[in-house]
Amino acid sequence: MGINCVLLCRRYAHVLFCRVAECGILKVFMYIMPMERISPRLYIFKECRSLHVEWWQCPPFLILVIGTFIISAMMATYFLASRYYVEEPEFTALVVIFVTLYLLVMGALLIKGFSRIAETDRLKSEFIAIASHELRSPLSIFKWTLDLLARTVAGGGNPKEIENFLATLQSASEDMILVVNSILEISRIESERLVLRHDLFSLNELTNETLKKFERYAKACNVRFKFSPALSLPNVVGDKERMRMVLKTLVDNAIRYTSSSGVITVTIEPVPGMVAWKIKDEGTGIPLAEQRYIFGKFFRAKNIIGQQPRGSGLGLYIAKAIIEASGGTMGFRSQEGEGSEFYFTFPLRAPNNQDTRPFLSATH
């Protein structure tokens, strides 16, 4: 009698569940989550790419896997319990342990995925704050200099003073363009839309131009250059403006972190199918514990933040992305207190891609 009652209850429960699922739950779900909101969520891997996480760390994918597994486990348990009467409790305990372990692993991956997304959001907020700060400084200089220039012109100031004001305005405008270029490059790198031009240029000449541009800054910091160009170096094919940005970043960093009366050595030498470019400074150096983060976004070594408070921590990240997109490699050697050497290799022939987008340049 008891067994028949259990079977009858199970049968009616099954029918009731099906009716509710057909008539009630589906309608409620569709009311809460209409199709126009569901359909974009069905493209799980596309959403994972938009979140910049691997598919096995992507919360939508993990939720789908967990849901599928739970439903499959429930159906399998129902099937086994319906067709086979299991007397051994060890079997049930084993199934429960297996399901629990699986859910623990998937839960850990899910938490890691959410942590990755939260970290991305934090970096985005940090990037906005840093970019705003980096833009505010040259804009403030621009405004103050314009005010002083207007007063000087109104008061009949001498041409030399006006020339100094104009030089300050030009420097501030170049700083702003550099920040804007960094923002554009970060956007292109993150969205995998960094496409390079094909320009034929001399790396020797481009390096010499860059060093001349930084001559006044180097003298002000009591630092001198030692440049050893390569003899009979063939021209390279690549994006000249972006390569100029890479050289500016490396030279600027070397000057910033080199001690007074220091020497910055720049060398270029050919290697099979490539050109090797190196810059060595006599500066602060990078602590060993922080060297693995040096090419990360927003990273600045703790031992130089007090020495050089300004800086976005984006230059090396962008430079490495440009070099690698060009088919080369970038690395460094450093010892704290003894300076650093940054180097990259650049292929004689660039990858086959073309950029048709405009590029802001502070030199034009």
mmCIF file of C-alpha atoms in Angstrom:
data_model
loop_
_atom_site.group_PDB
_atom_site.id
_atom_site.type_symbol
_atom_site.label_atom_id
_atom_site.label_comp_id
_atom_site.label_asym_id
_atom_site.label_seq_id
_atom_site.Cartn_x
_atom_site.Cartn_y
_atom_site.Cartn_z
ATOM 1 C CA MET A 1 0.000 0.000 0.000
ATOM 2 C CA GLY A 2 2.809 2.399 0.931
ATOM 3 C CA ILE A 3 4.752 1.683 -2.261
ATOM 4 C CA ASN A 4 1.628 2.197 -4.434
ATOM 5 C CA CYS A 5 0.953 5.508 -2.689
ATOM 6 C CA VAL A 6 4.515 6.682 -3.389
ATOM 7 C CA LEU A 7 4.255 5.691 -7.064
ATOM 8 C CA LEU A 8 0.886 7.436 -7.424
ATOM 9 C CA CYS A 9 2.203 10.611 -5.802
ATOM 10 C CA ARG A 10 5.243 10.569 -8.048
ATOM 11 C CA ARG A 11 3.050 10.187 -11.160
ATOM 12 C CA TYR A 12 0.792 13.100 -10.199
ATOM 13 C CA ALA A 13 3.787 15.220 -9.240
ATOM 14 C CA HIS A 14 5.301 14.566 -12.658
ATOM 15 C CA VAL A 15 2.089 15.609 -14.436
ATOM 16 C CA LEU A 16 1.729 18.696 -12.246
ATOM 17 C CA PHE A 17 5.334 19.748 -12.894
ATOM 18 C CA CYS A 18 4.889 19.423 -16.658
ATOM 19 C CA ARG A 19 1.664 21.461 -16.646
ATOM 20 C CA VAL A 20 3.237 24.221 -14.573
ATOM 21 C CA ALA A 21 6.302 24.262 -16.807
ATOM 22 C CA GLU A 22 4.171 24.484 -19.939
ATOM 23 C CA CYS A 23 1.662 27.064 -18.722
ATOM 24 C CA GLY A 24 3.218 29.038 -15.897
ATOM 25 C CA ILE A 25 7.000 29.092 -15.582
ATOM 26 C CA LEU A 26 7.663 29.738 -19.255
ATOM 27 C CA LYS A 27 5.237 32.689 -19.328
ATOM 28 C CA VAL A 28 6.678 34.166 -16.154
ATOM 29 C CA PHE A 29 10.229 33.757 -17.483
ATOM 30 C CA MET A 30 9.321 35.362 -20.810
ATOM 31 C CA TYR A 31 7.701 38.258 -18.958
ATOM 32 C CA ILE A 32 10.776 38.810 -16.807
ATOM 33 C CA MET A 33 13.315 38.243 -19.596
ATOM 34 C CA PRO A 34 11.847 39.002 -23.063
ATOM 35 C CA MET A 35 13.474 37.617 -26.209
ATOM 36 C CA GLU A 36 15.016 40.931 -27.235
ATOM 37 C CA ARG A 37 17.088 40.729 -24.033
ATOM 38 C CA ILE A 38 17.788 36.997 -24.319
ATOM 39 C CA SER A 39 18.972 36.832 -27.931
ATOM 40 C CA PRO A 40 22.250 38.769 -27.439
ATOM 41 C CA ARG A 41 23.079 36.491 -24.493
ATOM 42 C CA LEU A 42 22.849 33.411 -26.710
ATOM 43 C CA TYR A 43 26.117 34.368 -28.454
ATOM 44 C CA ILE A 44 28.180 33.274 -25.486
ATOM 45 C CA PHE A 45 31.633 33.243 -27.059
ATOM 46 C CA LYS A 46 31.056 36.686 -28.591
ATOM 47 C CA GLU A 47 30.142 37.985 -25.146
ATOM 48 C CA CYS A 48 33.251 36.340 -23.679
ATOM 49 C CA ARG A 49 35.404 38.165 -26.233
ATOM 50 C CA SER A 50 33.720 41.451 -25.376
ATOM 51 C CA LEU A 51 34.547 40.853 -21.693
ATOM 52 C CA HIS A 52 38.222 40.128 -22.588
ATOM 53 C CA VAL A 53 38.297 36.807 -20.693
ATOM 54 C CA GLU A 54 39.055 33.267 -21.822
ATOM 55 C CA TRP A 55 36.018 31.111 -22.564
ATOM 56 C CA TRP A 56 36.791 28.776 -19.661
ATOM 57 C CA GLN A 57 36.748 31.786 -17.294
ATOM 58 C CA CYS A 58 33.718 33.459 -18.846
ATOM 59 C CA PRO A 59 30.735 33.602 -16.425
ATOM 60 C CA PRO A 60 28.007 33.135 -19.118
ATOM 61 C CA PHE A 61 29.740 30.023 -20.443
ATOM 62 C CA LEU A 62 30.351 28.609 -16.959
ATOM 63 C CA ILE A 63 26.745 29.232 -15.932
ATOM 64 C CA LEU A 64 25.584 27.379 -19.059
ATOM 65 C CA VAL A 65 27.899 24.451 -18.296
ATOM 66 C CA ILE A 66 26.842 24.306 -14.637
ATOM 67 C CA GLY A 67 23.160 24.457 -15.578
ATOM 68 C CA THR A 68 23.561 21.745 -18.206
ATOM 69 C CA PHE A 69 25.432 19.521 -15.780
ATOM 70 C CA ILE A 70 22.866 19.972 -12.999
ATOM 71 C CA ILE A 71 19.973 19.165 -15.348
ATOM 72 C CA SER A 72 21.841 16.137 -16.726
ATOM 73 C CA ALA A 73 22.663 14.931 -13.206
ATOM 74 C CA MET A 74 19.031 15.293 -12.132
ATOM 75 C CA MET A 75 17.786 13.410 -15.202
ATOM 76 C CA ALA A 76 20.387 10.667 -14.788
ATOM 77 C CA THR A 77 19.549 10.285 -11.099
ATOM 78 C CA TYR A 78 15.832 10.150 -11.889
ATOM 79 C CA PHE A 79 16.441 7.551 -14.618
ATOM 80 C CA LEU A 80 18.579 5.342 -12.391
ATOM 81 C CA ALA A 81 16.172 5.637 -9.474
ATOM 82 C CA SER A 82 13.189 4.834 -11.725
ATOM 83 C CA ARG A 83 14.640 1.780 -13.442
ATOM 84 C CA TYR A 84 16.992 0.430 -10.857
ATOM 85 C CA TYR A 85 16.484 0.151 -7.152
ATOM 86 C CA VAL A 86 19.781 0.981 -5.538
ATOM 87 C CA GLU A 87 20.176 -0.508 -2.094
ATOM 88 C CA GLU A 88 23.784 0.502 -1.453
ATOM 89 C CA PRO A 89 24.016 3.984 0.133
ATOM 90 C CA GLU A 90 27.658 4.172 -0.981
ATOM 91 C CA PHE A 91 26.541 4.662 -4.590
ATOM 92 C CA THR A 92 24.333 7.604 -3.687
ATOM 93 C CA ALA A 93 27.083 9.105 -1.533
ATOM 94 C CA LEU A 94 29.571 8.729 -4.405
ATOM 95 C CA VAL A 95 27.240 10.531 -6.809
ATOM 96 C CA VAL A 96 26.687 13.348 -4.313
ATOM 97 C CA ILE A 97 30.442 13.697 -3.702
ATOM 98 C CA PHE A 98 31.149 13.786 -7.454
ATOM 99 C CA VAL A 99 28.493 16.415 -8.118
ATOM 100 C CA THR A 100 29.694 18.497 -5.147
ATOM 101 C CA LEU A 101 33.324 18.422 -6.295
ATOM 102 C CA TYR A 102 32.311 19.376 -9.814
ATOM 103 C CA LEU A 103 30.245 22.302 -8.570
ATOM 104 C CA LEU A 104 33.122 23.436 -6.329
ATOM 105 C CA VAL A 105 35.532 23.462 -9.283
ATOM 106 C CA MET A 106 33.085 25.267 -11.550
ATOM 107 C CA GLY A 107 32.268 27.709 -8.760
ATOM 108 C CA ALA A 108 35.969 28.494 -8.345
ATOM 109 C CA LEU A 109 36.286 29.132 -12.085
ATOM 110 C CA LEU A 110 33.179 31.294 -11.985
ATOM 111 C CA ILE A 111 34.589 33.368 -9.126
ATOM 112 C CA LYS A 112 37.862 33.722 -11.020
ATOM 113 C CA GLY A 113 35.969 34.902 -14.081
ATOM 114 C CA PHE A 114 34.047 37.504 -12.097
ATOM 115 C CA SER A 115 37.314 38.604 -10.459
ATOM 116 C CA ARG A 116 38.893 39.033 -13.888
ATOM 117 C CA ILE A 117 35.966 41.148 -15.068
ATOM 118 C CA ALA A 118 36.095 43.214 -11.872
ATOM 119 C CA GLU A 119 39.844 43.734 -12.376
ATOM 120 C CA THR A 120 39.215 44.857 -15.954
ATOM 121 C CA ASP A 121 36.624 47.332 -14.728
ATOM 122 C CA ARG A 122 39.046 48.606 -12.067
ATOM 123 C CA LEU A 123 41.794 49.060 -14.658
ATOM 124 C CA LYS A 124 39.379 50.932 -16.905
ATOM 125 C CA SER A 125 38.489 53.316 -14.075
ATOM 126 C CA GLU A 126 42.168 53.726 -13.226
ATOM 127 C CA PHE A 127 42.948 54.422 -16.864
ATOM 128 C CA ILE A 128 40.291 57.156 -17.021
ATOM 129 C CA ALA A 129 41.676 58.734 -13.840
ATOM 130 C CA ILE A 130 45.281 58.634 -15.104
ATOM 131 C CA ALA A 131 44.350 59.939 -18.554
ATOM 132 C CA SER A 132 42.361 62.780 -16.999
ATOM 133 C CA HIS A 133 45.306 63.693 -14.776
ATOM 134 C CA GLU A 134 47.781 63.530 -17.666
ATOM 135 C CA LEU A 135 45.555 65.779 -19.793
ATOM 136 C CA ARG A 136 44.791 68.232 -16.999
ATOM 137 C CA SER A 137 48.456 69.139 -16.446
ATOM 138 C CA PRO A 138 49.265 70.314 -20.013
ATOM 139 C CA LEU A 139 45.846 71.964 -20.314
ATOM 140 C CA SER A 140 46.525 73.964 -17.148
ATOM 141 C CA ILE A 141 49.949 74.976 -18.468
ATOM 142 C CA PHE A 142 48.327 75.919 -21.759
ATOM 143 C CA LYS A 143 45.765 78.142 -20.035
ATOM 144 C CA TRP A 144 48.243 79.870 -17.727
ATOM 145 C CA THR A 145 50.701 80.484 -20.558
ATOM 146 C CA LEU A 146 47.984 81.954 -22.767
ATOM 147 C CA ASP A 147 46.994 84.313 -19.947
ATOM 148 C CA LEU A 148 50.600 85.420 -19.478
ATOM 149 C CA LEU A 149 51.068 85.770 -23.236
ATOM 150 C CA ALA A 150 47.967 87.958 -23.531
ATOM 151 C CA ARG A 151 49.188 90.209 -20.718
ATOM 152 C CA THR A 152 52.667 90.412 -22.235
ATOM 153 C CA VAL A 153 51.353 91.343 -25.685
ATOM 154 C CA ALA A 154 48.977 93.903 -24.177
ATOM 155 C CA GLY A 155 51.853 95.422 -22.209
ATOM 156 C CA GLY A 156 54.185 95.539 -25.207
ATOM 157 C CA GLY A 157 56.432 92.670 -24.103
ATOM 158 C CA ASN A 158 59.729 91.897 -25.824
ATOM 159 C CA PRO A 159 59.860 89.288 -28.632
ATOM 160 C CA LYS A 160 62.174 86.966 -26.665
ATOM 161 C CA GLU A 161 59.638 86.605 -23.860
ATOM 162 C CA ILE A 162 56.838 85.966 -26.362
ATOM 163 C CA GLU A 163 59.005 83.342 -28.078
ATOM 164 C CA ASN A 164 59.483 81.523 -24.749
ATOM 165 C CA PHE A 165 55.733 81.533 -24.152
ATOM 166 C CA LEU A 166 55.125 80.095 -27.618
ATOM 167 C CA ALA A 167 57.685 77.344 -26.981
ATOM 168 C CA THR A 168 55.886 76.476 -23.744
ATOM 169 C CA LEU A 169 52.557 76.329 -25.591
ATOM 170 C CA GLN A 170 54.055 74.054 -28.234
ATOM 171 C CA SER A 171 55.473 71.730 -25.575
ATOM 172 C CA ALA A 172 52.119 71.562 -23.759
ATOM 173 C CA SER A 173 50.271 70.829 -26.997
ATOM 174 C CA GLU A 174 52.719 68.017 -27.811
ATOM 175 C CA ASP A 175 52.141 66.538 -24.355
ATOM 176 C CA MET A 176 48.385 66.569 -24.943
ATOM 177 C CA ILE A 177 48.751 64.940 -28.362
ATOM 178 C CA LEU A 178 50.974 62.268 -26.809
ATOM 179 C CA VAL A 179 48.297 61.444 -24.219
ATOM 180 C CA VAL A 180 45.590 61.340 -26.906
ATOM 181 C CA ASN A 181 47.755 59.050 -29.046
ATOM 182 C CA SER A 182 48.255 56.765 -26.053
ATOM 183 C CA ILE A 183 44.501 56.566 -25.490
ATOM 184 C CA LEU A 184 43.905 55.768 -29.173
ATOM 185 C CA GLU A 185 46.609 53.108 -29.183
ATOM 186 C CA ILE A 186 45.276 51.452 -26.024
ATOM 187 C CA SER A 187 41.820 51.325 -27.596
ATOM 188 C CA ARG A 188 43.167 49.737 -30.778
ATOM 189 C CA ILE A 189 45.314 47.237 -28.900
ATOM 190 C CA GLU A 190 42.501 46.153 -26.570
ATOM 191 C CA SER A 191 40.038 45.736 -29.446
ATOM 192 C CA GLU A 192 42.678 43.978 -31.599
ATOM 193 C CA ARG A 193 42.389 46.674 -34.271
ATOM 194 C CA LEU A 194 46.030 47.763 -34.320
ATOM 195 C CA VAL A 195 46.848 47.828 -38.042
ATOM 196 C CA LEU A 196 50.196 49.119 -39.251
ATOM 197 C CA ARG A 197 51.213 51.196 -42.236
ATOM 198 C CA HIS A 198 53.970 50.223 -44.670
ATOM 199 C CA ASP A 199 56.591 52.973 -44.693
ATOM 200 C CA LEU A 200 60.135 52.680 -45.998
ATOM 201 C CA PHE A 201 62.468 54.474 -43.595
ATOM 202 C CA SER A 202 65.923 54.438 -42.052
ATOM 203 C CA LEU A 203 66.032 53.390 -38.413
ATOM 204 C CA ASN A 204 69.399 55.154 -38.082
ATOM 205 C CA GLU A 205 67.903 58.467 -39.230
ATOM 206 C CA LEU A 206 64.752 58.071 -37.129
ATOM 207 C CA THR A 207 66.861 57.370 -34.042
ATOM 208 C CA ASN A 208 69.068 60.377 -34.729
ATOM 209 C CA GLU A 209 65.981 62.615 -35.154
ATOM 210 C CA THR A 210 64.547 61.355 -31.862
ATOM 211 C CA LEU A 211 67.783 61.943 -29.952
ATOM 212 C CA LYS A 212 68.075 65.478 -31.351
ATOM 213 C CA LYS A 213 64.520 66.206 -30.245
ATOM 214 C CA PHE A 214 65.449 65.182 -26.677
ATOM 215 C CA GLU A 215 68.817 66.997 -26.630
ATOM 216 C CA ARG A 216 67.576 70.044 -24.712
ATOM 217 C CA TYR A 217 65.738 67.869 -22.190
ATOM 218 C CA ALA A 218 68.831 65.685 -21.721
ATOM 219 C CA LYS A 219 71.059 68.727 -21.122
ATOM 220 C CA ALA A 220 68.600 70.067 -18.566
ATOM 221 C CA CYS A 221 68.865 66.722 -16.740
ATOM 222 C CA ASN A 222 72.692 66.735 -17.106
ATOM 223 C CA VAL A 223 72.578 63.576 -19.211
ATOM 224 C CA ARG A 224 74.389 62.963 -22.495
ATOM 225 C CA PHE A 225 73.791 60.563 -25.375
ATOM 226 C CA LYS A 226 76.210 58.126 -26.956
ATOM 227 C CA PHE A 227 74.823 56.896 -30.269
ATOM 228 C CA SER A 228 76.414 54.107 -32.309
ATOM 229 C CA PRO A 229 74.515 53.755 -35.610
ATOM 230 C CA ALA A 230 74.840 50.627 -37.684
ATOM 231 C CA LEU A 231 76.989 50.863 -40.791
ATOM 232 C CA SER A 232 75.355 49.999 -44.127
ATOM 233 C CA LEU A 233 72.028 49.301 -42.444
ATOM 234 C CA PRO A 234 69.253 48.728 -45.001
ATOM 235 C CA ASN A 235 66.000 50.628 -44.709
ATOM 236 C CA VAL A 236 63.186 48.889 -42.872
ATOM 237 C CA VAL A 237 59.505 48.646 -43.791
ATOM 238 C CA GLY A 238 57.015 49.439 -41.055
ATOM 239 C CA ASP A 239 54.852 52.086 -39.466
ATOM 240 C CA LYS A 240 57.211 55.043 -39.124
ATOM 241 C CA GLU A 241 55.006 57.154 -36.850
ATOM 242 C CA ARG A 242 54.381 54.318 -34.426
ATOM 243 C CA MET A 243 58.073 53.454 -34.448
ATOM 244 C CA ARG A 244 58.756 57.095 -33.611
ATOM 245 C CA MET A 245 56.404 56.690 -30.643
ATOM 246 C CA VAL A 246 58.335 53.597 -29.485
ATOM 247 C CA LEU A 247 61.688 55.402 -29.685
ATOM 248 C CA LYS A 248 60.307 58.448 -27.850
ATOM 249 C CA THR A 249 59.030 56.238 -25.040
ATOM 250 C CA LEU A 250 62.343 54.426 -24.589
ATOM 251 C CA VAL A 251 64.501 57.565 -24.812
ATOM 252 C CA ASP A 252 62.211 59.560 -22.510
ATOM 253 C CA ASN A 253 62.260 56.778 -19.893
ATOM 254 C CA ALA A 254 66.047 56.524 -20.090
ATOM 255 C CA ILE A 255 66.450 60.279 -19.477
ATOM 256 C CA ARG A 256 63.892 60.364 -16.664
ATOM 257 C CA TYR A 257 65.506 57.590 -14.665
ATOM 258 C CA THR A 258 69.202 58.252 -15.358
ATOM 259 C CA SER A 259 71.190 59.882 -12.592
ATOM 260 C CA SER A 260 72.800 63.285 -13.105
ATOM 261 C CA SER A 261 76.011 63.166 -15.203
ATOM 262 C CA GLY A 262 74.899 59.805 -16.563
ATOM 263 C CA VAL A 263 75.365 58.466 -20.079
ATOM 264 C CA ILE A 264 72.662 56.910 -22.250
ATOM 265 C CA THR A 265 74.038 54.551 -24.885
ATOM 266 C CA VAL A 266 72.011 53.780 -28.006
ATOM 267 C CA THR A 267 73.186 51.114 -30.445
ATOM 268 C CA ILE A 268 71.763 49.665 -33.646
ATOM 269 C CA GLU A 269 73.115 46.529 -35.253
ATOM 270 C CA PRO A 270 71.909 44.164 -37.964
ATOM 271 C CA VAL A 271 71.021 40.565 -37.169
ATOM 272 C CA PRO A 272 69.847 37.922 -39.685
ATOM 273 C CA GLY A 273 66.634 39.258 -41.220
ATOM 274 C CA MET A 274 66.203 41.772 -38.393
ATOM 275 C CA VAL A 275 67.563 44.961 -36.869
ATOM 276 C CA ALA A 276 68.463 45.036 -33.161
ATOM 277 C CA TRP A 277 67.968 48.361 -31.340
ATOM 278 C CA LYS A 278 69.236 48.871 -27.765
ATOM 279 C CA ILE A 279 69.249 51.696 -25.239
ATOM 280 C CA LYS A 280 71.222 51.443 -21.992
ATOM 281 C CA ASP A 281 70.978 53.918 -19.123
ATOM 282 C CA GLU A 282 72.806 54.441 -15.838
ATOM 283 C CA GLY A 283 69.696 54.978 -13.813
ATOM 284 C CA THR A 284 67.701 53.603 -10.936
ATOM 285 C CA GLY A 285 67.132 50.126 -12.301
ATOM 286 C CA ILE A 286 64.100 47.929 -11.737
ATOM 287 C CA PRO A 287 63.680 45.778 -8.604
ATOM 288 C CA LEU A 288 63.841 42.066 -9.390
ATOM 289 C CA ALA A 289 60.455 41.374 -7.778
ATOM 290 C CA GLU A 290 58.749 43.905 -10.078
ATOM 291 C CA GLN A 291 60.458 43.095 -13.370
ATOM 292 C CA ARG A 292 57.751 40.698 -14.559
ATOM 293 C CA TYR A 293 55.188 43.529 -14.437
ATOM 294 C CA ILE A 294 57.236 46.086 -16.371
ATOM 295 C CA PHE A 295 55.271 45.742 -19.631
ATOM 296 C CA GLY A 296 51.883 45.731 -17.901
ATOM 297 C CA LYS A 297 49.335 48.506 -18.205
ATOM 298 C CA PHE A 298 49.627 51.323 -15.641
ATOM 299 C CA PHE A 299 52.627 49.705 -13.944
ATOM 300 C CA ARG A 300 55.340 51.898 -12.462
ATOM 301 C CA ALA A 301 58.110 50.553 -10.239
ATOM 302 C CA LYS A 302 57.837 51.667 -6.623
ATOM 303 C CA ASN A 303 61.433 52.855 -6.461
ATOM 304 C CA ILE A 304 60.872 55.522 -9.146
ATOM 305 C CA ILE A 305 57.418 56.872 -8.285
ATOM 306 C CA GLY A 306 58.926 59.280 -5.750
ATOM 307 C CA GLN A 307 61.694 60.239 -8.174
ATOM 308 C CA GLN A 308 59.327 60.802 -11.123
ATOM 309 C CA PRO A 309 55.725 61.230 -9.902
ATOM 310 C CA ARG A 310 54.385 61.983 -13.390
ATOM 311 C CA GLY A 311 53.712 59.143 -15.790
ATOM 312 C CA SER A 312 50.801 56.989 -16.897
ATOM 313 C CA GLY A 313 52.516 53.604 -16.980
ATOM 314 C CA LEU A 314 51.251 53.046 -20.531
ATOM 315 C CA GLY A 315 54.334 53.776 -22.632
ATOM 316 C CA LEU A 316 56.088 50.408 -22.413
ATOM 317 C CA TYR A 317 52.809 48.506 -22.771
ATOM 318 C CA ILE A 318 52.057 50.337 -26.029
ATOM 319 C CA ALA A 319 55.652 50.097 -27.269
ATOM 320 C CA LYS A 320 55.774 46.323 -26.785
ATOM 321 C CA ALA A 321 52.407 45.874 -28.528
ATOM 322 C CA ILE A 322 53.598 47.921 -31.526
ATOM 323 C CA ILE A 323 56.879 46.011 -31.830
ATOM 324 C CA GLU A 324 55.164 42.623 -31.577
ATOM 325 C CA ALA A 325 52.497 43.657 -34.100
ATOM 326 C CA SER A 326 55.365 44.600 -36.431
ATOM 327 C CA GLY A 327 56.810 41.095 -36.146
ATOM 328 C CA GLY A 328 59.570 41.886 -33.664
ATOM 329 C CA THR A 329 60.260 41.260 -30.000
ATOM 330 C CA MET A 330 60.978 43.524 -27.028
ATOM 331 C CA GLY A 331 62.736 42.803 -23.751
ATOM 332 C CA PHE A 332 65.025 44.290 -21.127
ATOM 333 C CA ARG A 333 67.797 43.595 -18.659
ATOM 334 C CA SER A 334 67.979 45.499 -15.406
ATOM 335 C CA GLN A 335 69.618 45.488 -12.018
ATOM 336 C CA GLU A 336 68.441 47.773 -9.250
ATOM 337 C CA GLY A 337 70.883 50.598 -8.654
ATOM 338 C CA GLU A 338 72.883 49.926 -11.832
ATOM 339 C CA GLY A 339 70.520 50.895 -14.629
ATOM 340 C CA SER A 340 68.534 49.149 -17.333
ATOM 341 C CA GLU A 341 68.911 48.129 -20.950
ATOM 342 C CA PHE A 342 65.826 47.937 -23.157
ATOM 343 C CA TYR A 343 66.043 46.370 -26.577
ATOM 344 C CA PHE A 344 63.878 45.289 -29.456
ATOM 345 C CA THR A 345 64.286 43.538 -32.767
ATOM 346 C CA PHE A 346 62.545 44.830 -35.874
ATOM 347 C CA PRO A 347 62.126 42.828 -39.093
ATOM 348 C CA LEU A 348 63.436 44.214 -42.350
ATOM 349 C CA ARG A 349 60.021 43.448 -43.857
ATOM 350 C CA ALA A 350 56.832 44.318 -41.972
ATOM 351 C CA PRO A 351 53.757 42.048 -41.715
ATOM 352 C CA ASN A 352 51.332 42.374 -44.606
ATOM 353 C CA ASN A 353 48.726 44.784 -43.264
ATOM 354 C CA GLN A 354 47.806 48.350 -44.047
ATOM 355 C CA ASP A 355 46.398 51.142 -41.929
ATOM 356 C CA THR A 356 44.102 53.681 -43.541
ATOM 357 C CA ARG A 357 43.148 55.510 -40.353
ATOM 358 C CA PRO A 358 44.587 58.955 -39.555
ATOM 359 C CA PHE A 359 47.260 59.170 -36.887
ATOM 360 C CA LEU A 360 47.800 62.238 -34.711
ATOM 361 C CA SER A 361 51.406 63.337 -34.689
ATOM 362 C CA ALA A 362 53.016 65.953 -32.519
ATOM 363 C CA THR A 363 55.716 66.457 -35.144
ATOM 364 C CA HIS A 364 53.393 67.537 -37.960
#
